[in-house]
Amino acid sequence: MLGVRIAYKNGELSEDDINIMSERMKEINPTEAKAIGAVKLMKKDSLEYMTKLREAEDEGSEIAAFWQVAHYDETEDSTNLIQTVNRLEKKHPFLNLYLGKLYVNNYSATYDVNDLLKGIRYIYKADMSGMMMPEYARLLLHIYKTFDCIKPVDAEAEIGRLEKIVKQ
């Protein structure tokens, strides 16, 4: 354990708390310390904040990578969110579920069937890693029942498998 107590003031980390976390992390993992240090810039300069997070990610920071995802999700920047998650899914296969859902949700804005197909592809990519969850099986079933033109290979068997997952 780092021995860092995180104190929230009005639901946010104080600058002092961030400084303490950053200093203690420098002893353990300087790359992650750089990412924590970037948090100080979050409210001041969004561009510099994201630049510092990307630099820390390029140096191997896991924290920086996921803070970028959180930032783009919170700011509803779907383009950068999808690009960031695409970059991370190779290292973190569970993100394929999230990426699949992003593409499926993007369909409601674009009405581009390719978004649905990409979403399905990423969900199945996660499934191949043993990460299928009922929520995503339900999403696939909904797509298959809503869109006649989109059906899985061996549809009857696959729909039966997904229905079993949903009932878990």
mmCIF file with all atom_site columns, C-alpha atoms in Angstrom:
data_model
loop_
_atom_site.group_PDB
_atom_site.id
_atom_site.type_symbol
_atom_site.label_atom_id
_atom_site.label_alt_id
_atom_site.label_comp_id
_atom_site.label_asym_id
_atom_site.label_entity_id
_atom_site.label_seq_id
_atom_site.pdbx_PDB_ins_code
_atom_site.Cartn_x
_atom_site.Cartn_y
_atom_site.Cartn_z
_atom_site.occupancy
_atom_site.B_iso_or_equiv
_atom_site.pdbx_formal_charge
_atom_site.auth_seq_id
_atom_site.auth_comp_id
_atom_site.auth_asym_id
_atom_site.auth_atom_id
_atom_site.pdbx_PDB_model_num
ATOM 1   C CA . MET A 1 1   ? 0.000   0.000   0.000   1.00 0.00 ? 1   MET A CA 1
ATOM 2   C CA . LEU A 1 2   ? 1.228   3.494   -0.736  1.00 0.00 ? 2   LEU A CA 1
ATOM 3   C CA . GLY A 1 3   ? 0.219   4.905   2.615   1.00 0.00 ? 3   GLY A CA 1
ATOM 4   C CA . VAL A 1 4   ? -1.572  7.736   0.851   1.00 0.00 ? 4   VAL A CA 1
ATOM 5   C CA . ARG A 1 5   ? -4.843  8.874   2.307   1.00 0.00 ? 5   ARG A CA 1
ATOM 6   C CA . ILE A 1 6   ? -6.988  10.516  -0.347  1.00 0.00 ? 6   ILE A CA 1
ATOM 7   C CA . ALA A 1 7   ? -9.022  13.374  1.065   1.00 0.00 ? 7   ALA A CA 1
ATOM 8   C CA . TYR A 1 8   ? -11.876 14.767  -0.980  1.00 0.00 ? 8   TYR A CA 1
ATOM 9   C CA . LYS A 1 9   ? -12.999 18.347  -0.718  1.00 0.00 ? 9   LYS A CA 1
ATOM 10  C CA . ASN A 1 10  ? -16.195 19.076  -2.596  1.00 0.00 ? 10  ASN A CA 1
ATOM 11  C CA . GLY A 1 11  ? -15.820 15.731  -4.372  1.00 0.00 ? 11  GLY A CA 1
ATOM 12  C CA . GLU A 1 12  ? -12.371 16.529  -5.795  1.00 0.00 ? 12  GLU A CA 1
ATOM 13  C CA . LEU A 1 13  ? -8.780  15.853  -4.848  1.00 0.00 ? 13  LEU A CA 1
ATOM 14  C CA . SER A 1 14  ? -7.027  18.885  -3.424  1.00 0.00 ? 14  SER A CA 1
ATOM 15  C CA . GLU A 1 15  ? -3.775  20.006  -5.014  1.00 0.00 ? 15  GLU A CA 1
ATOM 16  C CA . ASP A 1 16  ? -1.965  19.104  -1.786  1.00 0.00 ? 16  ASP A CA 1
ATOM 17  C CA . ASP A 1 17  ? -3.337  15.554  -1.987  1.00 0.00 ? 17  ASP A CA 1
ATOM 18  C CA . ILE A 1 18  ? -2.192  15.245  -5.587  1.00 0.00 ? 18  ILE A CA 1
ATOM 19  C CA . ASN A 1 19  ? 1.293   16.512  -4.650  1.00 0.00 ? 19  ASN A CA 1
ATOM 20  C CA . ILE A 1 20  ? 1.566   13.968  -1.813  1.00 0.00 ? 20  ILE A CA 1
ATOM 21  C CA . MET A 1 21  ? 0.427   11.130  -4.055  1.00 0.00 ? 21  MET A CA 1
ATOM 22  C CA . SER A 1 22  ? 2.820   12.194  -6.812  1.00 0.00 ? 22  SER A CA 1
ATOM 23  C CA . GLU A 1 23  ? 5.826   12.446  -4.467  1.00 0.00 ? 23  GLU A CA 1
ATOM 24  C CA . ARG A 1 24  ? 5.188   9.058   -2.877  1.00 0.00 ? 24  ARG A CA 1
ATOM 25  C CA . MET A 1 25  ? 4.595   7.445   -6.244  1.00 0.00 ? 25  MET A CA 1
ATOM 26  C CA . LYS A 1 26  ? 7.926   8.772   -7.561  1.00 0.00 ? 26  LYS A CA 1
ATOM 27  C CA . GLU A 1 27  ? 9.661   6.386   -5.176  1.00 0.00 ? 27  GLU A CA 1
ATOM 28  C CA . ILE A 1 28  ? 7.686   3.407   -6.474  1.00 0.00 ? 28  ILE A CA 1
ATOM 29  C CA . ASN A 1 29  ? 6.966   4.161   -10.125 1.00 0.00 ? 29  ASN A CA 1
ATOM 30  C CA . PRO A 1 30  ? 8.126   7.441   -11.685 1.00 0.00 ? 30  PRO A CA 1
ATOM 31  C CA . THR A 1 31  ? 6.037   6.886   -14.827 1.00 0.00 ? 31  THR A CA 1
ATOM 32  C CA . GLU A 1 32  ? 2.802   6.664   -12.828 1.00 0.00 ? 32  GLU A CA 1
ATOM 33  C CA . ALA A 1 33  ? 3.937   9.681   -10.774 1.00 0.00 ? 33  ALA A CA 1
ATOM 34  C CA . LYS A 1 34  ? 4.058   11.683  -14.005 1.00 0.00 ? 34  LYS A CA 1
ATOM 35  C CA . ALA A 1 35  ? 0.440   10.727  -14.717 1.00 0.00 ? 35  ALA A CA 1
ATOM 36  C CA . ILE A 1 36  ? -0.662  11.696  -11.216 1.00 0.00 ? 36  ILE A CA 1
ATOM 37  C CA . GLY A 1 37  ? 1.186   15.005  -11.598 1.00 0.00 ? 37  GLY A CA 1
ATOM 38  C CA . ALA A 1 38  ? -0.749  15.676  -14.796 1.00 0.00 ? 38  ALA A CA 1
ATOM 39  C CA . VAL A 1 39  ? -4.003  15.651  -12.808 1.00 0.00 ? 39  VAL A CA 1
ATOM 40  C CA . LYS A 1 40  ? -3.038  19.069  -11.409 1.00 0.00 ? 40  LYS A CA 1
ATOM 41  C CA . LEU A 1 41  ? -3.502  20.453  -14.908 1.00 0.00 ? 41  LEU A CA 1
ATOM 42  C CA . MET A 1 42  ? -6.986  18.981  -15.388 1.00 0.00 ? 42  MET A CA 1
ATOM 43  C CA . LYS A 1 43  ? -8.958  22.111  -14.496 1.00 0.00 ? 43  LYS A CA 1
ATOM 44  C CA . LYS A 1 44  ? -6.317  24.617  -15.628 1.00 0.00 ? 44  LYS A CA 1
ATOM 45  C CA . ASP A 1 45  ? -5.308  23.506  -19.113 1.00 0.00 ? 45  ASP A CA 1
ATOM 46  C CA . SER A 1 46  ? -7.146  20.610  -20.698 1.00 0.00 ? 46  SER A CA 1
ATOM 47  C CA . LEU A 1 47  ? -4.818  20.403  -23.708 1.00 0.00 ? 47  LEU A CA 1
ATOM 48  C CA . GLU A 1 48  ? -1.663  20.298  -21.584 1.00 0.00 ? 48  GLU A CA 1
ATOM 49  C CA . TYR A 1 49  ? -3.342  17.812  -19.225 1.00 0.00 ? 49  TYR A CA 1
ATOM 50  C CA . MET A 1 50  ? -4.111  15.424  -22.082 1.00 0.00 ? 50  MET A CA 1
ATOM 51  C CA . THR A 1 51  ? -0.632  15.940  -23.584 1.00 0.00 ? 51  THR A CA 1
ATOM 52  C CA . LYS A 1 52  ? 1.025   15.022  -20.269 1.00 0.00 ? 52  LYS A CA 1
ATOM 53  C CA . LEU A 1 53  ? -1.249  11.991  -19.880 1.00 0.00 ? 53  LEU A CA 1
ATOM 54  C CA . ARG A 1 54  ? -0.386  10.807  -23.396 1.00 0.00 ? 54  ARG A CA 1
ATOM 55  C CA . GLU A 1 55  ? 3.330   11.263  -22.684 1.00 0.00 ? 55  GLU A CA 1
ATOM 56  C CA . ALA A 1 56  ? 2.983   9.254   -19.476 1.00 0.00 ? 56  ALA A CA 1
ATOM 57  C CA . GLU A 1 57  ? 1.030   6.565   -21.350 1.00 0.00 ? 57  GLU A CA 1
ATOM 58  C CA . ASP A 1 58  ? 3.757   6.407   -24.004 1.00 0.00 ? 58  ASP A CA 1
ATOM 59  C CA . GLU A 1 59  ? 6.246   5.805   -21.177 1.00 0.00 ? 59  GLU A CA 1
ATOM 60  C CA . GLY A 1 60  ? 4.104   2.915   -19.905 1.00 0.00 ? 60  GLY A CA 1
ATOM 61  C CA . SER A 1 61  ? 1.664   4.489   -17.441 1.00 0.00 ? 61  SER A CA 1
ATOM 62  C CA . GLU A 1 62  ? -1.511  2.455   -16.983 1.00 0.00 ? 62  GLU A CA 1
ATOM 63  C CA . ILE A 1 63  ? -3.119  5.188   -14.863 1.00 0.00 ? 63  ILE A CA 1
ATOM 64  C CA . ALA A 1 64  ? -2.626  7.774   -17.616 1.00 0.00 ? 64  ALA A CA 1
ATOM 65  C CA . ALA A 1 65  ? -4.258  5.534   -20.198 1.00 0.00 ? 65  ALA A CA 1
ATOM 66  C CA . PHE A 1 66  ? -7.395  5.025   -18.147 1.00 0.00 ? 66  PHE A CA 1
ATOM 67  C CA . TRP A 1 67  ? -7.629  8.682   -17.103 1.00 0.00 ? 67  TRP A CA 1
ATOM 68  C CA . GLN A 1 68  ? -7.732  9.554   -20.788 1.00 0.00 ? 68  GLN A CA 1
ATOM 69  C CA . VAL A 1 69  ? -10.640 7.158   -21.266 1.00 0.00 ? 69  VAL A CA 1
ATOM 70  C CA . ALA A 1 70  ? -12.427 8.671   -18.259 1.00 0.00 ? 70  ALA A CA 1
ATOM 71  C CA . HIS A 1 71  ? -11.812 12.218  -19.529 1.00 0.00 ? 71  HIS A CA 1
ATOM 72  C CA . TYR A 1 72  ? -13.126 11.545  -23.031 1.00 0.00 ? 72  TYR A CA 1
ATOM 73  C CA . ASP A 1 73  ? -16.099 9.649   -21.638 1.00 0.00 ? 73  ASP A CA 1
ATOM 74  C CA . GLU A 1 74  ? -16.974 12.470  -19.239 1.00 0.00 ? 74  GLU A CA 1
ATOM 75  C CA . THR A 1 75  ? -16.599 15.157  -21.916 1.00 0.00 ? 75  THR A CA 1
ATOM 76  C CA . GLU A 1 76  ? -18.564 12.999  -24.388 1.00 0.00 ? 76  GLU A CA 1
ATOM 77  C CA . ASP A 1 77  ? -15.757 13.230  -26.941 1.00 0.00 ? 77  ASP A CA 1
ATOM 78  C CA . SER A 1 78  ? -16.660 10.017  -28.757 1.00 0.00 ? 78  SER A CA 1
ATOM 79  C CA . THR A 1 79  ? -14.014 10.364  -31.483 1.00 0.00 ? 79  THR A CA 1
ATOM 80  C CA . ASN A 1 80  ? -11.075 10.565  -29.060 1.00 0.00 ? 80  ASN A CA 1
ATOM 81  C CA . LEU A 1 81  ? -12.718 8.054   -26.733 1.00 0.00 ? 81  LEU A CA 1
ATOM 82  C CA . ILE A 1 82  ? -12.954 5.441   -29.486 1.00 0.00 ? 82  ILE A CA 1
ATOM 83  C CA . GLN A 1 83  ? -9.373  6.165   -30.637 1.00 0.00 ? 83  GLN A CA 1
ATOM 84  C CA . THR A 1 84  ? -8.033  5.828   -27.093 1.00 0.00 ? 84  THR A CA 1
ATOM 85  C CA . VAL A 1 85  ? -9.923  2.631   -26.306 1.00 0.00 ? 85  VAL A CA 1
ATOM 86  C CA . ASN A 1 86  ? -8.849  1.196   -29.692 1.00 0.00 ? 86  ASN A CA 1
ATOM 87  C CA . ARG A 1 87  ? -5.254  1.880   -28.694 1.00 0.00 ? 87  ARG A CA 1
ATOM 88  C CA . LEU A 1 88  ? -5.707  0.222   -25.284 1.00 0.00 ? 88  LEU A CA 1
ATOM 89  C CA . GLU A 1 89  ? -7.796  -2.825  -26.192 1.00 0.00 ? 89  GLU A CA 1
ATOM 90  C CA . LYS A 1 90  ? -4.795  -4.734  -27.484 1.00 0.00 ? 90  LYS A CA 1
ATOM 91  C CA . LYS A 1 91  ? -3.210  -4.602  -24.041 1.00 0.00 ? 91  LYS A CA 1
ATOM 92  C CA . HIS A 1 92  ? -6.483  -4.829  -22.072 1.00 0.00 ? 92  HIS A CA 1
ATOM 93  C CA . PRO A 1 93  ? -8.876  -7.197  -23.888 1.00 0.00 ? 93  PRO A CA 1
ATOM 94  C CA . PHE A 1 94  ? -11.792 -6.446  -21.545 1.00 0.00 ? 94  PHE A CA 1
ATOM 95  C CA . LEU A 1 95  ? -11.981 -3.036  -23.204 1.00 0.00 ? 95  LEU A CA 1
ATOM 96  C CA . ASN A 1 96  ? -13.307 -4.769  -26.317 1.00 0.00 ? 96  ASN A CA 1
ATOM 97  C CA . LEU A 1 97  ? -16.677 -4.957  -24.540 1.00 0.00 ? 97  LEU A CA 1
ATOM 98  C CA . TYR A 1 98  ? -16.610 -1.229  -23.866 1.00 0.00 ? 98  TYR A CA 1
ATOM 99  C CA . LEU A 1 99  ? -15.472 -0.485  -27.408 1.00 0.00 ? 99  LEU A CA 1
ATOM 100 C CA . GLY A 1 100 ? -18.222 -2.683  -28.814 1.00 0.00 ? 100 GLY A CA 1
ATOM 101 C CA . LYS A 1 101 ? -20.827 -0.836  -26.797 1.00 0.00 ? 101 LYS A CA 1
ATOM 102 C CA . LEU A 1 102 ? -19.391 2.536   -27.905 1.00 0.00 ? 102 LEU A CA 1
ATOM 103 C CA . TYR A 1 103 ? -19.766 1.594   -31.561 1.00 0.00 ? 103 TYR A CA 1
ATOM 104 C CA . VAL A 1 104 ? -23.287 0.214   -31.065 1.00 0.00 ? 104 VAL A CA 1
ATOM 105 C CA . ASN A 1 105 ? -24.297 3.381   -29.200 1.00 0.00 ? 105 ASN A CA 1
ATOM 106 C CA . ASN A 1 106 ? -22.679 5.489   -31.926 1.00 0.00 ? 106 ASN A CA 1
ATOM 107 C CA . TYR A 1 107 ? -25.139 3.944   -34.409 1.00 0.00 ? 107 TYR A CA 1
ATOM 108 C CA . SER A 1 108 ? -27.950 6.048   -32.916 1.00 0.00 ? 108 SER A CA 1
ATOM 109 C CA . ALA A 1 109 ? -26.010 9.175   -33.936 1.00 0.00 ? 109 ALA A CA 1
ATOM 110 C CA . THR A 1 110 ? -24.732 8.014   -37.324 1.00 0.00 ? 110 THR A CA 1
ATOM 111 C CA . TYR A 1 111 ? -27.257 5.397   -38.490 1.00 0.00 ? 111 TYR A CA 1
ATOM 112 C CA . ASP A 1 112 ? -24.244 3.762   -40.094 1.00 0.00 ? 112 ASP A CA 1
ATOM 113 C CA . VAL A 1 113 ? -24.623 -0.028  -40.082 1.00 0.00 ? 113 VAL A CA 1
ATOM 114 C CA . ASN A 1 114 ? -20.830 -0.264  -40.039 1.00 0.00 ? 114 ASN A CA 1
ATOM 115 C CA . ASP A 1 115 ? -20.914 1.053   -36.455 1.00 0.00 ? 115 ASP A CA 1
ATOM 116 C CA . LEU A 1 116 ? -23.167 -1.857  -35.491 1.00 0.00 ? 116 LEU A CA 1
ATOM 117 C CA . LEU A 1 117 ? -20.908 -4.323  -37.273 1.00 0.00 ? 117 LEU A CA 1
ATOM 118 C CA . LYS A 1 118 ? -17.794 -2.920  -35.567 1.00 0.00 ? 118 LYS A CA 1
ATOM 119 C CA . GLY A 1 119 ? -19.590 -3.083  -32.221 1.00 0.00 ? 119 GLY A CA 1
ATOM 120 C CA . ILE A 1 120 ? -20.515 -6.720  -32.812 1.00 0.00 ? 120 ILE A CA 1
ATOM 121 C CA . ARG A 1 121 ? -16.950 -7.526  -33.885 1.00 0.00 ? 121 ARG A CA 1
ATOM 122 C CA . TYR A 1 122 ? -15.434 -6.046  -30.714 1.00 0.00 ? 122 TYR A CA 1
ATOM 123 C CA . ILE A 1 123 ? -17.943 -7.777  -28.440 1.00 0.00 ? 123 ILE A CA 1
ATOM 124 C CA . TYR A 1 124 ? -17.100 -11.112 -30.065 1.00 0.00 ? 124 TYR A CA 1
ATOM 125 C CA . LYS A 1 125 ? -13.397 -10.310 -29.764 1.00 0.00 ? 125 LYS A CA 1
ATOM 126 C CA . ALA A 1 126 ? -13.919 -10.033 -26.000 1.00 0.00 ? 126 ALA A CA 1
ATOM 127 C CA . ASP A 1 127 ? -16.004 -13.211 -26.099 1.00 0.00 ? 127 ASP A CA 1
ATOM 128 C CA . MET A 1 128 ? -13.063 -15.064 -27.663 1.00 0.00 ? 128 MET A CA 1
ATOM 129 C CA . SER A 1 129 ? -11.053 -14.072 -24.557 1.00 0.00 ? 129 SER A CA 1
ATOM 130 C CA . GLY A 1 130 ? -13.791 -15.529 -22.342 1.00 0.00 ? 130 GLY A CA 1
ATOM 131 C CA . MET A 1 131 ? -15.192 -12.150 -21.330 1.00 0.00 ? 131 MET A CA 1
ATOM 132 C CA . MET A 1 132 ? -18.794 -12.273 -22.540 1.00 0.00 ? 132 MET A CA 1
ATOM 133 C CA . MET A 1 133 ? -21.189 -10.893 -19.948 1.00 0.00 ? 133 MET A CA 1
ATOM 134 C CA . PRO A 1 134 ? -25.011 -10.981 -19.849 1.00 0.00 ? 134 PRO A CA 1
ATOM 135 C CA . GLU A 1 135 ? -25.313 -7.258  -20.582 1.00 0.00 ? 135 GLU A CA 1
ATOM 136 C CA . TYR A 1 136 ? -23.423 -7.655  -23.866 1.00 0.00 ? 136 TYR A CA 1
ATOM 137 C CA . ALA A 1 137 ? -25.156 -10.911 -24.806 1.00 0.00 ? 137 ALA A CA 1
ATOM 138 C CA . ARG A 1 138 ? -28.446 -9.035  -24.327 1.00 0.00 ? 138 ARG A CA 1
ATOM 139 C CA . LEU A 1 139 ? -27.162 -6.233  -26.550 1.00 0.00 ? 139 LEU A CA 1
ATOM 140 C CA . LEU A 1 140 ? -26.246 -8.703  -29.323 1.00 0.00 ? 140 LEU A CA 1
ATOM 141 C CA . LEU A 1 141 ? -29.639 -10.393 -29.049 1.00 0.00 ? 141 LEU A CA 1
ATOM 142 C CA . HIS A 1 142 ? -31.328 -7.011  -29.366 1.00 0.00 ? 142 HIS A CA 1
ATOM 143 C CA . ILE A 1 143 ? -29.331 -6.232  -32.512 1.00 0.00 ? 143 ILE A CA 1
ATOM 144 C CA . TYR A 1 144 ? -30.094 -9.618  -34.051 1.00 0.00 ? 144 TYR A CA 1
ATOM 145 C CA . LYS A 1 145 ? -33.816 -9.274  -33.319 1.00 0.00 ? 145 LYS A CA 1
ATOM 146 C CA . THR A 1 146 ? -34.020 -5.651  -34.480 1.00 0.00 ? 146 THR A CA 1
ATOM 147 C CA . PHE A 1 147 ? -32.030 -5.832  -37.710 1.00 0.00 ? 147 PHE A CA 1
ATOM 148 C CA . ASP A 1 148 ? -33.017 -8.581  -40.122 1.00 0.00 ? 148 ASP A CA 1
ATOM 149 C CA . CYS A 1 149 ? -29.931 -7.958  -42.221 1.00 0.00 ? 149 CYS A CA 1
ATOM 150 C CA . ILE A 1 150 ? -27.558 -8.706  -39.310 1.00 0.00 ? 150 ILE A CA 1
ATOM 151 C CA . LYS A 1 151 ? -27.433 -12.327 -38.223 1.00 0.00 ? 151 LYS A CA 1
ATOM 152 C CA . PRO A 1 152 ? -24.640 -14.442 -36.729 1.00 0.00 ? 152 PRO A CA 1
ATOM 153 C CA . VAL A 1 153 ? -23.223 -17.498 -38.454 1.00 0.00 ? 153 VAL A CA 1
ATOM 154 C CA . ASP A 1 154 ? -25.293 -20.519 -37.342 1.00 0.00 ? 154 ASP A CA 1
ATOM 155 C CA . ALA A 1 155 ? -27.889 -18.061 -36.021 1.00 0.00 ? 155 ALA A CA 1
ATOM 156 C CA . GLU A 1 156 ? -30.068 -20.561 -34.155 1.00 0.00 ? 156 GLU A CA 1
ATOM 157 C CA . ALA A 1 157 ? -27.183 -22.007 -32.123 1.00 0.00 ? 157 ALA A CA 1
ATOM 158 C CA . GLU A 1 158 ? -25.606 -18.605 -31.434 1.00 0.00 ? 158 GLU A CA 1
ATOM 159 C CA . ILE A 1 159 ? -28.881 -17.007 -30.332 1.00 0.00 ? 159 ILE A CA 1
ATOM 160 C CA . GLY A 1 160 ? -29.456 -19.991 -28.035 1.00 0.00 ? 160 GLY A CA 1
ATOM 161 C CA . ARG A 1 161 ? -25.964 -19.557 -26.536 1.00 0.00 ? 161 ARG A CA 1
ATOM 162 C CA . LEU A 1 162 ? -26.505 -15.831 -25.992 1.00 0.00 ? 162 LEU A CA 1
ATOM 163 C CA . GLU A 1 163 ? -29.890 -16.464 -24.350 1.00 0.00 ? 163 GLU A CA 1
ATOM 164 C CA . LYS A 1 164 ? -28.207 -18.868 -21.909 1.00 0.00 ? 164 LYS A CA 1
ATOM 165 C CA . ILE A 1 165 ? -25.626 -16.214 -21.048 1.00 0.00 ? 165 ILE A CA 1
ATOM 166 C CA . VAL A 1 166 ? -28.371 -13.655 -20.433 1.00 0.00 ? 166 VAL A CA 1
ATOM 167 C CA . LYS A 1 167 ? -30.086 -16.028 -17.980 1.00 0.00 ? 167 LYS A CA 1
ATOM 168 C CA . GLN A 1 168 ? -26.919 -16.428 -15.878 1.00 0.00 ? 168 GLN A CA 1
#
